[in-house]
PDB file of C-alpha atoms in Angstrom:
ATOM      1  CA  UNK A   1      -2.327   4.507 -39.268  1.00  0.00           C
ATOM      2  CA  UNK A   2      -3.240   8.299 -38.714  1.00  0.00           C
ATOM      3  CA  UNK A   3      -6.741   7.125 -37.472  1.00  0.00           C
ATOM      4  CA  UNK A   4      -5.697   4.166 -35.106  1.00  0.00           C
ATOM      5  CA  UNK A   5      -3.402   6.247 -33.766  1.00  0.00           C
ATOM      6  CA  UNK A   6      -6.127   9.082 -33.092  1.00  0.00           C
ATOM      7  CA  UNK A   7      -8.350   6.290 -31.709  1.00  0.00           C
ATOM      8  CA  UNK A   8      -5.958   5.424 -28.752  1.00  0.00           C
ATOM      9  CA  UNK A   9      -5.486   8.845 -28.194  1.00  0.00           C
ATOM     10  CA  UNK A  10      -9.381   9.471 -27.301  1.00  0.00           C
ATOM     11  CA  UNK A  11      -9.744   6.356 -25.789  1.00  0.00           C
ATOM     12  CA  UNK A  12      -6.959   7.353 -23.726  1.00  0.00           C
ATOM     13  CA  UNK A  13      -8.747  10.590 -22.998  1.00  0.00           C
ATOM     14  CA  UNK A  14     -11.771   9.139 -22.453  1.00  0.00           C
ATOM     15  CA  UNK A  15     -10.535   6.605 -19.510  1.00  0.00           C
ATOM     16  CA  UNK A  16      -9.360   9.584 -17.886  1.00  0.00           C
ATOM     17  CA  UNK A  17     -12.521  11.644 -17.939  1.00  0.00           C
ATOM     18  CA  UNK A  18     -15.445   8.627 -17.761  1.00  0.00           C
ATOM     19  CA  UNK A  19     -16.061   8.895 -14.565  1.00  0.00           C
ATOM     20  CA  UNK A  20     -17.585  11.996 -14.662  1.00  0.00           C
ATOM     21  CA  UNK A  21     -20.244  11.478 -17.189  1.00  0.00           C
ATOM     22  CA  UNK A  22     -23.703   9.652 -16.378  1.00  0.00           C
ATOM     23  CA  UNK A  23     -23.818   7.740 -19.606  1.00  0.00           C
ATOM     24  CA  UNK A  24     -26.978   9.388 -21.057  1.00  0.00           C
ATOM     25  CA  UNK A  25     -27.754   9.182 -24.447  1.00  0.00           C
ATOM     26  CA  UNK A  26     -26.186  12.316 -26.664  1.00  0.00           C
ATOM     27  CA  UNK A  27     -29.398  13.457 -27.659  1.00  0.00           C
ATOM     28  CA  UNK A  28     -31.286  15.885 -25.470  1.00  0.00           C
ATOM     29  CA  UNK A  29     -29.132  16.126 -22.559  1.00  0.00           C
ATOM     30  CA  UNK A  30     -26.889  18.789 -24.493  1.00  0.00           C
ATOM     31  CA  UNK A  31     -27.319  20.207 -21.144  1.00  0.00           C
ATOM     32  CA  UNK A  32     -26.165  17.168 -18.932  1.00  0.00           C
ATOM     33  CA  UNK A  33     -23.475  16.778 -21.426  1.00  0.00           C
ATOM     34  CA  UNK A  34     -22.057  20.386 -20.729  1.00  0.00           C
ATOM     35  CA  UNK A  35     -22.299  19.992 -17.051  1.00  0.00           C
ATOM     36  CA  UNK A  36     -20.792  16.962 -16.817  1.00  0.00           C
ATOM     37  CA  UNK A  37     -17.622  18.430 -19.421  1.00  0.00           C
ATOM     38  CA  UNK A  38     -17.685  21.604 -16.823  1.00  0.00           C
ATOM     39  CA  UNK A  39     -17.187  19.257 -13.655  1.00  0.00           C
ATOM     40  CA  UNK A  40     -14.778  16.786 -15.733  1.00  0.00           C
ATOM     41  CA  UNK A  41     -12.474  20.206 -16.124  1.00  0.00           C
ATOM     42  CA  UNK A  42     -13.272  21.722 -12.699  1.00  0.00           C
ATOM     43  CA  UNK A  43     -12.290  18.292 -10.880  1.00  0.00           C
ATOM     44  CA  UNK A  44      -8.768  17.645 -12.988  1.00  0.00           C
ATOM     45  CA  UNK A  45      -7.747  21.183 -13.698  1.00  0.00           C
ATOM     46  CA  UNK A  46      -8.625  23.696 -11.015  1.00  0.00           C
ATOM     47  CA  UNK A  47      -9.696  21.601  -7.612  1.00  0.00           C
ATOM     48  CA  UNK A  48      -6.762  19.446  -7.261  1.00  0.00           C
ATOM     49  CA  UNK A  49      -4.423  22.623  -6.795  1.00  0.00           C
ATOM     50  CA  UNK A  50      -6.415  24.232  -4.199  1.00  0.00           C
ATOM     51  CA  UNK A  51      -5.103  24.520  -0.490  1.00  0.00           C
ATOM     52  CA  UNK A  52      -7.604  21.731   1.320  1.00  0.00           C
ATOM     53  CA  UNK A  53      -6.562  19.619  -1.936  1.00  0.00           C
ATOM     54  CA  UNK A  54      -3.212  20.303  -1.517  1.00  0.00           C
ATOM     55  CA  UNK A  55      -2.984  19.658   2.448  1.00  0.00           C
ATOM     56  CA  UNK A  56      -4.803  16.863   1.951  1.00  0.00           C
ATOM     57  CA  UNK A  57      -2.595  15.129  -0.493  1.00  0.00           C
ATOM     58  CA  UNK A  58       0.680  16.273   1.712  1.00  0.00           C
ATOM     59  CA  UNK A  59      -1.258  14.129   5.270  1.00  0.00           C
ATOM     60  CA  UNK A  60      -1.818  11.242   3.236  1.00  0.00           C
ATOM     61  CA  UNK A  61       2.077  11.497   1.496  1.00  0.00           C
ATOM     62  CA  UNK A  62       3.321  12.323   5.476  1.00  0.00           C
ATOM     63  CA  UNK A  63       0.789   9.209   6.338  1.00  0.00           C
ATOM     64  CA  UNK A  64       1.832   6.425   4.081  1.00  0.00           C
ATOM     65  CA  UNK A  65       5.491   7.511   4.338  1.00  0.00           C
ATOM     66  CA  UNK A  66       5.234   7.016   8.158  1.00  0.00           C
ATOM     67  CA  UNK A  67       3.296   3.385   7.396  1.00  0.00           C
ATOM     68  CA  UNK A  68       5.783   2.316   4.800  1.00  0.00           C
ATOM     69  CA  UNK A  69       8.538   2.625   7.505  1.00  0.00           C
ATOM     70  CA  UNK A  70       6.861   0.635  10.014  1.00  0.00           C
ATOM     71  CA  UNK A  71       5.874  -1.955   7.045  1.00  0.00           C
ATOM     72  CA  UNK A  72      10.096  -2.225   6.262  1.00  0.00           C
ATOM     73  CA  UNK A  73      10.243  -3.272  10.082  1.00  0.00           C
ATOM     74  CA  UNK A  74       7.458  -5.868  10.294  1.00  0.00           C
ATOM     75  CA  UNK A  75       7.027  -6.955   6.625  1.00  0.00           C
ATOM     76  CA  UNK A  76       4.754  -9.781   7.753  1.00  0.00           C
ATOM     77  CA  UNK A  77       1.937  -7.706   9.636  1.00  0.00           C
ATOM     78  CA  UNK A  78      -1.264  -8.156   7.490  1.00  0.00           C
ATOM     79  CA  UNK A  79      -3.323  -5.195   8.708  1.00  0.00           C
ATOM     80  CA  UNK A  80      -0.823  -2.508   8.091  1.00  0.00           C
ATOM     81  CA  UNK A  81      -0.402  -4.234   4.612  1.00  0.00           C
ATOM     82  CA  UNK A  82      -4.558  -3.268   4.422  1.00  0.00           C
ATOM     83  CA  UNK A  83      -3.924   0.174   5.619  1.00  0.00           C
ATOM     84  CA  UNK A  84      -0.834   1.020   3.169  1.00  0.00           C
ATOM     85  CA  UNK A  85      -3.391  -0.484  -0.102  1.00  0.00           C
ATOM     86  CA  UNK A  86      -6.063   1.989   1.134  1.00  0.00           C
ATOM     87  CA  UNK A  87      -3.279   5.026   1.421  1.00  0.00           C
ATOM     88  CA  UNK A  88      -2.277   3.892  -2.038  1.00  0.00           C
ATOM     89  CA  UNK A  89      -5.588   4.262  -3.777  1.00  0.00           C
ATOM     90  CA  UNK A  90      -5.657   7.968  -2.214  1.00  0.00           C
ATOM     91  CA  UNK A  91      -1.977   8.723  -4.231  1.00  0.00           C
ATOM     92  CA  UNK A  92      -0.692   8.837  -7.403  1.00  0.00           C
ATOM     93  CA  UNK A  93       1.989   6.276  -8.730  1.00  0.00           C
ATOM     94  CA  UNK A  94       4.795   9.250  -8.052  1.00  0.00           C
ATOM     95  CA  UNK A  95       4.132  10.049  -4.795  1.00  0.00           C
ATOM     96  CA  UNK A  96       3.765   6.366  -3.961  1.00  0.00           C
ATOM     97  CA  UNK A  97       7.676   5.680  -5.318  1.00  0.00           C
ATOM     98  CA  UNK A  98       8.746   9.319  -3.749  1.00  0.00           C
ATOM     99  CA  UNK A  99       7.412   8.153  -0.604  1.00  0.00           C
ATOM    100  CA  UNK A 100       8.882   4.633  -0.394  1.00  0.00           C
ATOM    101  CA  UNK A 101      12.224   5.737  -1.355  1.00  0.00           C
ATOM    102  CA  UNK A 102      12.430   8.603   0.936  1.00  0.00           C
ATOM    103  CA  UNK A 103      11.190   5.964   3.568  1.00  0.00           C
ATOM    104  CA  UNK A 104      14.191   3.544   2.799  1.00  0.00           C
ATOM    105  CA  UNK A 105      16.651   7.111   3.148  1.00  0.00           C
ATOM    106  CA  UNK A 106      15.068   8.016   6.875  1.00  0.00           C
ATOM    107  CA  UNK A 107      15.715   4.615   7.566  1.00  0.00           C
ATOM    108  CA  UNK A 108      19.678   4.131   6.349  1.00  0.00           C
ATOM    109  CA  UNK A 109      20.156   7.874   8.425  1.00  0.00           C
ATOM    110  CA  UNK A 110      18.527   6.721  11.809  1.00  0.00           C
ATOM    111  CA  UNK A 111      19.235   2.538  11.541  1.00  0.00           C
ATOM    112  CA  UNK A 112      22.628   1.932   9.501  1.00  0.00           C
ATOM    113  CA  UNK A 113      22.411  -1.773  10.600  1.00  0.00           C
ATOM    114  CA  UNK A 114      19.083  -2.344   8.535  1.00  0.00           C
ATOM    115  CA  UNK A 115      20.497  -0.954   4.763  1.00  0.00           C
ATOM    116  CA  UNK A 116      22.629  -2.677   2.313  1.00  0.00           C
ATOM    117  CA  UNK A 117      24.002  -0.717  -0.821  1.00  0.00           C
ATOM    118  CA  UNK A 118      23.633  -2.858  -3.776  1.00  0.00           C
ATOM    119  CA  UNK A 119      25.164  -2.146  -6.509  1.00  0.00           C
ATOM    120  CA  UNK A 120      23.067  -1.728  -9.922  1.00  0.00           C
ATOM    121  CA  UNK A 121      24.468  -3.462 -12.915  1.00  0.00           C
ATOM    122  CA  UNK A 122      23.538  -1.440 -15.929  1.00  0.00           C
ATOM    123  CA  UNK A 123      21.355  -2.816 -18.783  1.00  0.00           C
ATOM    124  CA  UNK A 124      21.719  -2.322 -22.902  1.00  0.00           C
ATOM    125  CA  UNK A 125      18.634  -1.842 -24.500  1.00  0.00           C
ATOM    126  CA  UNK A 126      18.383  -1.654 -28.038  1.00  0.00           C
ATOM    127  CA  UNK A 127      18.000   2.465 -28.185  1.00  0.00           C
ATOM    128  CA  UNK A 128      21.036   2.362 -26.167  1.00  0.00           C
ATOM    129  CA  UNK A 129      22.791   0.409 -28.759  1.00  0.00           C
ATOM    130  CA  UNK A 130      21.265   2.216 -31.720  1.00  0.00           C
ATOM    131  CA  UNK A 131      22.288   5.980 -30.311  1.00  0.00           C
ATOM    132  CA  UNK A 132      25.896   4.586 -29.407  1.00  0.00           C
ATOM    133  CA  UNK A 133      28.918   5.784 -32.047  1.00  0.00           C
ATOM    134  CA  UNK A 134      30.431   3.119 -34.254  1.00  0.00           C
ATOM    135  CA  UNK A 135      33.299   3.307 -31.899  1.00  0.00           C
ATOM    136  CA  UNK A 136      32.289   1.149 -29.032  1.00  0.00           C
ATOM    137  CA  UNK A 137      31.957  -1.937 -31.327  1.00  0.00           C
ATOM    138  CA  UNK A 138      33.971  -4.216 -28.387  1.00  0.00           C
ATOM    139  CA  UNK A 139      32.041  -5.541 -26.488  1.00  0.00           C
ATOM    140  CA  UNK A 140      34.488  -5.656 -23.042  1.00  0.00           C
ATOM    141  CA  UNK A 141      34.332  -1.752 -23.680  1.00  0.00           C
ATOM    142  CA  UNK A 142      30.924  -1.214 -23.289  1.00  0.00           C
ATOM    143  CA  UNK A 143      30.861  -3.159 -19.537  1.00  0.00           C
ATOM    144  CA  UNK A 144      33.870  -1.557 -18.335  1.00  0.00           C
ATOM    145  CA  UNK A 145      33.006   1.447 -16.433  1.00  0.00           C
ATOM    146  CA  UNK A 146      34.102   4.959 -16.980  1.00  0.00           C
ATOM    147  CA  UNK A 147      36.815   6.920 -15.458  1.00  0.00           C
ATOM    148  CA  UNK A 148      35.724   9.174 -12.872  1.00  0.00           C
ATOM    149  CA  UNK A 149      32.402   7.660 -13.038  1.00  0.00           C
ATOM    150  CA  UNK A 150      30.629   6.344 -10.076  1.00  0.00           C
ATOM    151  CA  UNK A 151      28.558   3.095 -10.119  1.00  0.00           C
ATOM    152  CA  UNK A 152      24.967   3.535  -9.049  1.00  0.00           C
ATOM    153  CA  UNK A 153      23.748   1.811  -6.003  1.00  0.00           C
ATOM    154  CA  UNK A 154      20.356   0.729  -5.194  1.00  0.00           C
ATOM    155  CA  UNK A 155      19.285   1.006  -1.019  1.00  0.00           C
ATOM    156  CA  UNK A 156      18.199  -2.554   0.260  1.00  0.00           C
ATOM    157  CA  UNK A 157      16.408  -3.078   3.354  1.00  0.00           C
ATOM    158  CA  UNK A 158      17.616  -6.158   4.734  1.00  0.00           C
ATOM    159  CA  UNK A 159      14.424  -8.308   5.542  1.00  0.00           C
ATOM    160  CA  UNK A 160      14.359 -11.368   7.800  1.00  0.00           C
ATOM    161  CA  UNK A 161      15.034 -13.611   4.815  1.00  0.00           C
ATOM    162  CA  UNK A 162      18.521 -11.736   4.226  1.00  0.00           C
ATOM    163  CA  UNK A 163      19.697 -11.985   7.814  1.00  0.00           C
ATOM    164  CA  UNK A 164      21.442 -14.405   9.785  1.00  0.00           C
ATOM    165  CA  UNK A 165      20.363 -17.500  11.926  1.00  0.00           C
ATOM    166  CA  UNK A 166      20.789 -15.777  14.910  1.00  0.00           C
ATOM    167  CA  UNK A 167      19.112 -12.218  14.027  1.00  0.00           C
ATOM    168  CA  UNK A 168      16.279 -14.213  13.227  1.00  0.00           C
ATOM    169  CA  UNK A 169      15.354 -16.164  16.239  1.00  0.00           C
ATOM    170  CA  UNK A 170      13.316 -15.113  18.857  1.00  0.00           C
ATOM    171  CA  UNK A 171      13.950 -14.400  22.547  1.00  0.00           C
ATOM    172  CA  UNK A 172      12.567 -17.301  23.072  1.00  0.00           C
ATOM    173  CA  UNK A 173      14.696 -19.539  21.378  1.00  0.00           C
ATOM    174  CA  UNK A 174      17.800 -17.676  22.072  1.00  0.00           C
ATOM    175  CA  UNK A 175      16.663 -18.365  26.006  1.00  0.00           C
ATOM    176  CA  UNK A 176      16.092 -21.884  25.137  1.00  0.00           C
ATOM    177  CA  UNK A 177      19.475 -22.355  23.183  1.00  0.00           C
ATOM    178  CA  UNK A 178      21.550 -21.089  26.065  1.00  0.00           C
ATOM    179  CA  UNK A 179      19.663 -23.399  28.518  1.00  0.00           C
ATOM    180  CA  UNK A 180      20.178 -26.027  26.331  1.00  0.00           C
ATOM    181  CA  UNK A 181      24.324 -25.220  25.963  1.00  0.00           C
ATOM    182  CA  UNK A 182      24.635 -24.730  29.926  1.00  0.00           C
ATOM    183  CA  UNK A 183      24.678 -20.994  29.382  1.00  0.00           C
ATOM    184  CA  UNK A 184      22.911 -19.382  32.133  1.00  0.00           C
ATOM    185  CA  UNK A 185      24.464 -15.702  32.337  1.00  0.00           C
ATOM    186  CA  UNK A 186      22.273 -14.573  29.317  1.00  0.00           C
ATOM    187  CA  UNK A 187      18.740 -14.081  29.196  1.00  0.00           C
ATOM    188  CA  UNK A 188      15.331 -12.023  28.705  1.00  0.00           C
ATOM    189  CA  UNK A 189      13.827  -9.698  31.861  1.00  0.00           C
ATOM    190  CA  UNK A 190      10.630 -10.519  33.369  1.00  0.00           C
ATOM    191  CA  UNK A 191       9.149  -7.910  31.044  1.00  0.00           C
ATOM    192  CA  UNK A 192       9.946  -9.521  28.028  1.00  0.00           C
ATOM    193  CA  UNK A 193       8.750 -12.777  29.027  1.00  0.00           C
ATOM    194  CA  UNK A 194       5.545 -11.123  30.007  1.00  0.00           C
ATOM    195  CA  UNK A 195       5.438  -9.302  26.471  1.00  0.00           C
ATOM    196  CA  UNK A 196       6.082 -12.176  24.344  1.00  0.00           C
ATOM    197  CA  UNK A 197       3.682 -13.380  22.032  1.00  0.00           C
ATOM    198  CA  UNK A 198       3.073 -17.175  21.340  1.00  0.00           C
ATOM    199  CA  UNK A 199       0.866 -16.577  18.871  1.00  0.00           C
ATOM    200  CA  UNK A 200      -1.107 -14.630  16.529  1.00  0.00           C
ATOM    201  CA  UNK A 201      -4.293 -15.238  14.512  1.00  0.00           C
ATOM    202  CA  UNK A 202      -5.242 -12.350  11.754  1.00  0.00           C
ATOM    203  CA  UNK A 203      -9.154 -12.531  10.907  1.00  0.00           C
ATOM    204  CA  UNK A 204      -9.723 -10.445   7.605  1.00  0.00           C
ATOM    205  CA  UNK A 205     -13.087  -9.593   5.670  1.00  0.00           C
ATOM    206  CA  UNK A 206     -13.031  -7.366   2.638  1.00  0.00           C
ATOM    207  CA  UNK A 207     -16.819  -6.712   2.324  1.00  0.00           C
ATOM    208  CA  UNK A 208     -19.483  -8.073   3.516  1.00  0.00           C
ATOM    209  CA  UNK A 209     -23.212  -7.678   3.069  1.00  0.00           C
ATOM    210  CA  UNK A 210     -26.305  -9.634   4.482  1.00  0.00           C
ATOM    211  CA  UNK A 211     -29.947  -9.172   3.307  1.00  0.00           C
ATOM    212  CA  UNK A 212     -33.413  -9.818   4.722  1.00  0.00           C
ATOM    213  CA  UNK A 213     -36.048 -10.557   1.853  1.00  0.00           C
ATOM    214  CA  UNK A 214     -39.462 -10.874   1.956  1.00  0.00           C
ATOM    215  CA  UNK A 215     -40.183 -12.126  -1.030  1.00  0.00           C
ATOM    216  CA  UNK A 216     -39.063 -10.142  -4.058  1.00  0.00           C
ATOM    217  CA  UNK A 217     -38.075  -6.801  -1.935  1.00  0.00           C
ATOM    218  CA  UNK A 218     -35.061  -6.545   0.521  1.00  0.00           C
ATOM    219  CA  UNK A 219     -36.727  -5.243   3.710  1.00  0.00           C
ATOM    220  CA  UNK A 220     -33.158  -5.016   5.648  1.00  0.00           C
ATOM    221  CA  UNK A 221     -29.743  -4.722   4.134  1.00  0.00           C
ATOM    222  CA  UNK A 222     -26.331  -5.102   6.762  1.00  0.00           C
ATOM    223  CA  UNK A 223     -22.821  -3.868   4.903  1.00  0.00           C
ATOM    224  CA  UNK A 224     -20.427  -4.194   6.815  1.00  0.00           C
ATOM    225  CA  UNK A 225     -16.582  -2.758   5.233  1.00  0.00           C
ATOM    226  CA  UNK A 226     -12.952  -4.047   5.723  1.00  0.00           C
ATOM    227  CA  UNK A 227     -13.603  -5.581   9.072  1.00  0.00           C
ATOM    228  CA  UNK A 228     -10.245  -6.699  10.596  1.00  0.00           C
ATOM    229  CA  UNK A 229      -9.769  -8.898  13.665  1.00  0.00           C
ATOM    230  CA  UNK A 230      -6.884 -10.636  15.511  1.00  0.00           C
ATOM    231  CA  UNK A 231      -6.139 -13.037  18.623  1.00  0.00           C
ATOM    232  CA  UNK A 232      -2.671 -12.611  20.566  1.00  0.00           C
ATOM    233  CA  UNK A 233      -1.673 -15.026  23.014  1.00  0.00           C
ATOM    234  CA  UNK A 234       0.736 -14.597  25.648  1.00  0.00           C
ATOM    235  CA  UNK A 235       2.011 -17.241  27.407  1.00  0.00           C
ATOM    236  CA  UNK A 236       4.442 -15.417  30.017  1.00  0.00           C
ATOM    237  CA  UNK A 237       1.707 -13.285  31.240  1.00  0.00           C
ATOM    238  CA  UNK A 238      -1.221 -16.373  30.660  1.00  0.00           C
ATOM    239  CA  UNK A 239      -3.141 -13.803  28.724  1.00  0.00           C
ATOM    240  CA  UNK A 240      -4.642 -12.974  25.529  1.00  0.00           C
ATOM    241  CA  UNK A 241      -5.855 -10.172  23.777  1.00  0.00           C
ATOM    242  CA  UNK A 242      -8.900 -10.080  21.477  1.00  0.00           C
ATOM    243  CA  UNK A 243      -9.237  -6.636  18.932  1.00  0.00           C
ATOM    244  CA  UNK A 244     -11.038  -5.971  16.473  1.00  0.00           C
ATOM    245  CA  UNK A 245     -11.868  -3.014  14.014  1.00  0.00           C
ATOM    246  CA  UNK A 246     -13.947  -2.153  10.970  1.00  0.00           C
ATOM    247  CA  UNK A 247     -14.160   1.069   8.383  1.00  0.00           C
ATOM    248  CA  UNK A 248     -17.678   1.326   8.244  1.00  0.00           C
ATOM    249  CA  UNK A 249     -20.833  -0.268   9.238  1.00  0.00           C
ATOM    250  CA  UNK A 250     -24.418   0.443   7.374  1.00  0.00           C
ATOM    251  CA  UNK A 251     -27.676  -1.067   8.153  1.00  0.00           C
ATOM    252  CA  UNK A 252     -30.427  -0.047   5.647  1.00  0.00           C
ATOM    253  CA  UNK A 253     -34.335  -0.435   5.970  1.00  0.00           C
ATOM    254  CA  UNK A 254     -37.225  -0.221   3.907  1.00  0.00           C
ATOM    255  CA  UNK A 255     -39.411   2.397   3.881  1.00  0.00           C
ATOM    256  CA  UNK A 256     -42.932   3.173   3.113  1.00  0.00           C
ATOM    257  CA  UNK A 257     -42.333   3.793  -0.407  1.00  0.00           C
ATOM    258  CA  UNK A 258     -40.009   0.153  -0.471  1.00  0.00           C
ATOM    259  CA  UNK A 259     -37.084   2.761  -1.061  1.00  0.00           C
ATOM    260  CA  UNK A 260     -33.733   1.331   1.715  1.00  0.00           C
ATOM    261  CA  UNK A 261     -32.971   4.259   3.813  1.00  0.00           C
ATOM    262  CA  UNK A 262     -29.757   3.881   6.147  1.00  0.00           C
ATOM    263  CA  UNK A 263     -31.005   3.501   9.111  1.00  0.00           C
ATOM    264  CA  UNK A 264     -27.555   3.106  11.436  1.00  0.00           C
ATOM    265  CA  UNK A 265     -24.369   4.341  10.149  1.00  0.00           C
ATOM    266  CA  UNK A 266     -20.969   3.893  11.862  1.00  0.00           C
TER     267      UNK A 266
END
């Protein structure tokens, strides 16, 4: 048991620290081995506590914080979905759930309307029941709450699917609805008819790469990263709007030597 146990431990260990050895063989690269250990050490222990490190880490917490609020108000917009997973890889599991919840907290201070408080219903587990004195053998004692004790609540953002009928129609159909009751006193400015969108089409590619070979050798290589794209229509204004965006952009050719050197990077 002592030596499973000592097994997950290094394997544990050793998912941490892989990526900063080059996989050579043990013998003779000693060296390599000891340079790699050095870096491994430098890169966990001593960089990530530096200033640039540290503001760094703070502009991407300040960053996704900032996202994660606009997410709460439009829960269905795909490319700020894209933008929050790439924030996410940059952050630790902590500062992801610090930053969510202190996103929810802005939000219940400056929009009351958009919070619920739910209440959190607390759970037994079996430690809970093993560590608990031989006096709370009734049950109806254990869910009753205690004196003086105040029940935990849980911040909820209410989303479109936890609203009403009316807080979830449109402009649009609100206008229509009162035209179609006779009620004329109500309805949008010219500058939200203008504004409205009829619809929207979302255009997403992950990664893509293209490749011109002549026969065994790639003579031209196109990789082209996250490329995002959407349509807008707008029907007040008879107008659309076409956008479109990308991380990067690398076109590689072959050289003399049949080595790909980039070529055009964007």
């Amino acid at each position: 048991m002592y030596q499973l146990g000592r097994a997950f431990e290094l394997m544990s260990v050793n998912q941490r620290f892989r990526k900063y050895f080059r996989g050579l063989c043990v013998r003779g690269h000693a060296r390599d081995y000891w340079k790699d250990a050095y870096t491994a050490v430098l890169e966990e222990y001593i960089r990530p506590y530096t200033w640039s490190r540290i503001q760094e880490h703070r502009n991407n917490y300040r960053r996704y914080k900032s996202m994660y609020k606009e997410h709460l108000h439009r829960p269905t917009d795909t490319e700020l979905k894209l933008d929050l997973q790439l924030l996410e890889d940059t952050l630790d599991v902590t500062s992801v759930l610090t930053a969510r919840e202190q996103a929810k907290m802005e939000i219940a201070e400056e929009e009351p309307s958009m919070v619920r408080k739910v209440p959190t219903r607390k759970t037994w587990s079996f430690w809970s029941w093993f560590s608990s004195t031989g006096d709370e053998t009734d049950g109806s004692s254990r869910e009753s709450p205690v004196e003086g004790e105040e029940a935990e609540e849980e911040l909820l953002i209410v989303g479109d699917r936890d609203r009403s009928w009316w807080s979830r129609m449109t402009a649009e159909e609100r206008r229509r609805l009162f035209e179609g009751i006779g009620y004329e006193r109500w309805g949008p400015g010219p500058e939200a008819e203008l504004n409205h969108i009829g619809h929207k089409l979302n255009f997403t590619l992950a990664n893509c790469t293209l490749s011109l070979i002549n026969g065994d050798r790639e003579i031209l290589v196109a990789t082209v990263t996250h490329f995002l794209s959407s349509l807008e229509t707008r029907p007040g204004a008879k107008a659309y709007k076409v956008s479109a965006r990308t991380e990067s952009v690398v076109i590689e050719g072959a050289s003399l030597e049949n080595d790909l050197v980039p070529i055009i990077t964007a």
